[in-house]
mmCIF file of C-alpha atoms in Angstrom:
data_model
loop_
_atom_site.group_PDB
_atom_site.id
_atom_site.type_symbol
_atom_site.label_atom_id
_atom_site.label_comp_id
_atom_site.label_asym_id
_atom_site.label_seq_id
_atom_site.Cartn_x
_atom_site.Cartn_y
_atom_site.Cartn_z
ATOM 1 C CA MET P 151 63.820 109.542 86.955
ATOM 2 C CA THR P 152 65.651 111.568 85.926
ATOM 3 C CA ALA P 153 69.079 111.446 87.912
ATOM 4 C CA PRO P 154 70.048 114.529 89.465
ATOM 5 C CA GLN P 155 71.505 117.609 88.133
ATOM 6 C CA ALA P 156 75.131 117.117 89.762
ATOM 7 C CA TRP P 157 74.933 113.437 88.457
ATOM 8 C CA ARG P 158 74.681 113.405 84.627
ATOM 9 C CA GLY P 159 76.941 113.104 82.512
ATOM 10 C CA ASN P 160 79.742 113.305 85.141
ATOM 11 C CA ILE P 161 79.904 110.980 88.746
ATOM 12 C CA ALA P 162 79.011 113.362 91.574
ATOM 13 C CA PRO P 163 81.224 116.220 93.292
ATOM 14 C CA LYS P 164 82.062 114.396 96.074
ATOM 15 C CA GLN P 165 82.655 110.578 94.245
ATOM 16 C CA ARG P 166 84.537 113.066 92.361
ATOM 17 C CA LEU P 167 86.925 114.486 95.175
ATOM 18 C CA GLY P 168 86.896 111.206 96.788
ATOM 19 C CA ALA P 169 88.644 109.064 94.061
ATOM 20 C CA ILE P 170 91.001 112.362 93.063
ATOM 21 C CA CYS P 171 92.120 111.784 96.937
ATOM 22 C CA GLU P 172 93.273 108.252 96.205
ATOM 23 C CA ALA P 173 94.517 108.213 93.090
ATOM 24 C CA ILE P 174 97.537 111.241 94.521
ATOM 25 C CA ALA P 175 97.620 108.911 97.924
ATOM 26 C CA THR P 176 98.450 105.827 95.352
ATOM 27 C CA GLU P 177 100.910 107.563 93.570
ATOM 28 C CA HIS P 178 102.618 109.166 96.121
ATOM 29 C CA PHE P 179 102.815 105.363 98.399
ATOM 30 C CA PHE P 180 104.218 103.612 95.009
ATOM 31 C CA GLN P 181 106.638 106.378 95.124
ATOM 32 C CA ALA P 182 107.531 104.991 98.557
ATOM 33 C CA GLY P 183 107.781 101.777 96.968
ATOM 34 C CA TYR P 184 105.257 100.152 99.031
ATOM 35 C CA PHE P 185 102.707 98.019 96.680
ATOM 36 C CA VAL P 186 99.292 99.820 96.602
ATOM 37 C CA LEU P 187 96.008 97.474 96.760
ATOM 38 C CA HIS P 188 92.667 98.520 96.491
ATOM 39 C CA PRO P 189 89.827 96.450 97.674
ATOM 40 C CA TRP P 190 87.517 94.161 95.465
ATOM 41 C CA PHE P 191 84.464 95.782 95.649
ATOM 42 C CA GLY P 192 85.587 99.489 96.349
ATOM 43 C CA VAL P 193 83.695 99.863 99.915
ATOM 44 C CA GLY P 194 84.342 99.051 103.320
ATOM 45 C CA PRO P 195 86.870 99.859 106.157
ATOM 46 C CA VAL P 196 89.989 99.527 103.870
ATOM 47 C CA ASP P 197 90.580 102.612 100.181
ATOM 48 C CA LEU P 198 94.243 101.631 99.591
ATOM 49 C CA ILE P 199 96.630 98.874 100.977
ATOM 50 C CA CYS P 200 99.998 99.602 101.062
ATOM 51 C CA ILE P 201 103.140 96.931 101.360
ATOM 52 C CA LYS P 202 107.065 97.791 102.151
ATOM 53 C CA THR P 203 108.805 94.576 101.189
ATOM 54 C CA ASN P 204 112.251 95.664 103.464
ATOM 55 C CA PRO P 205 111.274 96.550 106.247
ATOM 56 C CA VAL P 206 107.663 94.530 106.083
ATOM 57 C CA GLU P 207 105.336 96.970 106.858
ATOM 58 C CA VAL P 208 101.927 97.259 105.794
ATOM 59 C CA LEU P 209 99.230 99.925 105.561
ATOM 60 C CA PHE P 210 95.482 99.706 105.572
ATOM 61 C CA LEU P 211 94.221 103.229 104.858
ATOM 62 C CA ASP P 212 91.455 105.663 105.419
ATOM 63 C CA ILE P 213 92.268 108.054 102.602
ATOM 64 C CA LYS P 214 90.605 111.805 103.487
ATOM 65 C CA ALA P 215 90.221 114.641 101.568
ATOM 66 C CA GLU P 216 91.784 117.574 103.494
ATOM 67 C CA ALA P 217 89.155 120.340 105.071
ATOM 68 C CA ARG P 218 90.268 123.354 106.387
ATOM 69 C CA ARG P 219 88.044 125.874 109.232
ATOM 70 C CA LYS P 220 87.360 128.742 107.336
ATOM 71 C CA THR P 221 88.015 129.972 111.176
ATOM 72 C CA ASN P 222 90.991 129.296 112.048
ATOM 73 C CA GLY P 223 92.436 127.310 108.483
ATOM 74 C CA THR P 224 92.878 124.006 110.960
ATOM 75 C CA ARG P 225 92.753 120.944 110.012
ATOM 76 C CA ILE P 226 89.520 119.416 110.511
ATOM 77 C CA ASN P 227 90.076 115.780 111.814
ATOM 78 C CA ARG P 228 88.297 112.638 111.257
ATOM 79 C CA VAL P 229 87.322 109.842 113.534
ATOM 80 C CA LEU P 230 87.656 105.968 112.989
ATOM 81 C CA THR P 231 85.188 103.672 113.232
ATOM 82 C CA LYS P 232 85.762 101.273 115.909
ATOM 83 C CA HIS P 233 85.810 98.325 113.726
ATOM 84 C CA GLN P 234 88.305 101.167 111.850
ATOM 85 C CA ARG P 235 90.380 101.088 114.770
ATOM 86 C CA ARG P 236 89.975 97.194 115.304
ATOM 87 C CA LEU P 237 91.721 96.995 112.209
ATOM 88 C CA GLY P 238 94.272 99.274 112.258
ATOM 89 C CA VAL P 239 93.196 100.999 109.692
ATOM 90 C CA ARG P 240 95.286 104.459 109.616
ATOM 91 C CA LEU P 241 94.004 107.423 108.354
ATOM 92 C CA CYS P 242 95.472 109.560 105.127
ATOM 93 C CA TYR P 243 94.885 113.388 104.709
ATOM 94 C CA VAL P 244 95.106 114.773 100.690
ATOM 95 C CA ASN P 245 95.450 117.920 99.606
ATOM 96 C CA PRO P 246 94.067 117.366 96.035
ATOM 97 C CA GLU P 247 95.085 120.668 94.943
ATOM 98 C CA THR P 248 99.180 120.887 96.353
ATOM 99 C CA ARG P 249 98.979 117.135 96.345
ATOM 100 C CA GLU P 250 100.478 116.772 99.713
ATOM 101 C CA VAL P 251 99.289 113.759 102.026
ATOM 102 C CA HIS P 252 99.933 112.979 105.592
ATOM 103 C CA LEU P 253 100.004 110.272 107.469
ATOM 104 C CA VAL P 254 98.315 110.342 110.606
ATOM 105 C CA THR P 255 99.732 107.998 113.953
ATOM 106 C CA HIS P 256 96.881 107.426 116.410
ATOM 107 C CA ARG P 257 96.907 107.802 119.762
ATOM 108 C CA ASP P 258 95.796 104.507 121.540
ATOM 109 C CA PRO P 259 93.106 105.842 123.846
ATOM 110 C CA ALA P 260 94.054 103.861 126.455
ATOM 111 C CA ASP P 261 97.951 106.123 126.950
#
């Protein structure tokens, strides 16, 4: 069985973009003074765990490549799973072209 054309000699474009965005986010949070940890198996509800010691702060992040609508240029927003919300995971959008990182502050749906 031969691999699909997109997989020959490299990883799939979507996984490649995700890996690039995670690397940019890793550098961003490392430069901001966080210890940055990657989950052991690379799959699950959290892409990065960022820990700062002074002041103490722990971030559980789901990294997403920033995508914009063609019609009006607004960001296409993603939704956390119920499990991610219980864990306190935050979305982090990364623009791979500009290397801009945007950490989303979520609002409690009960508010």
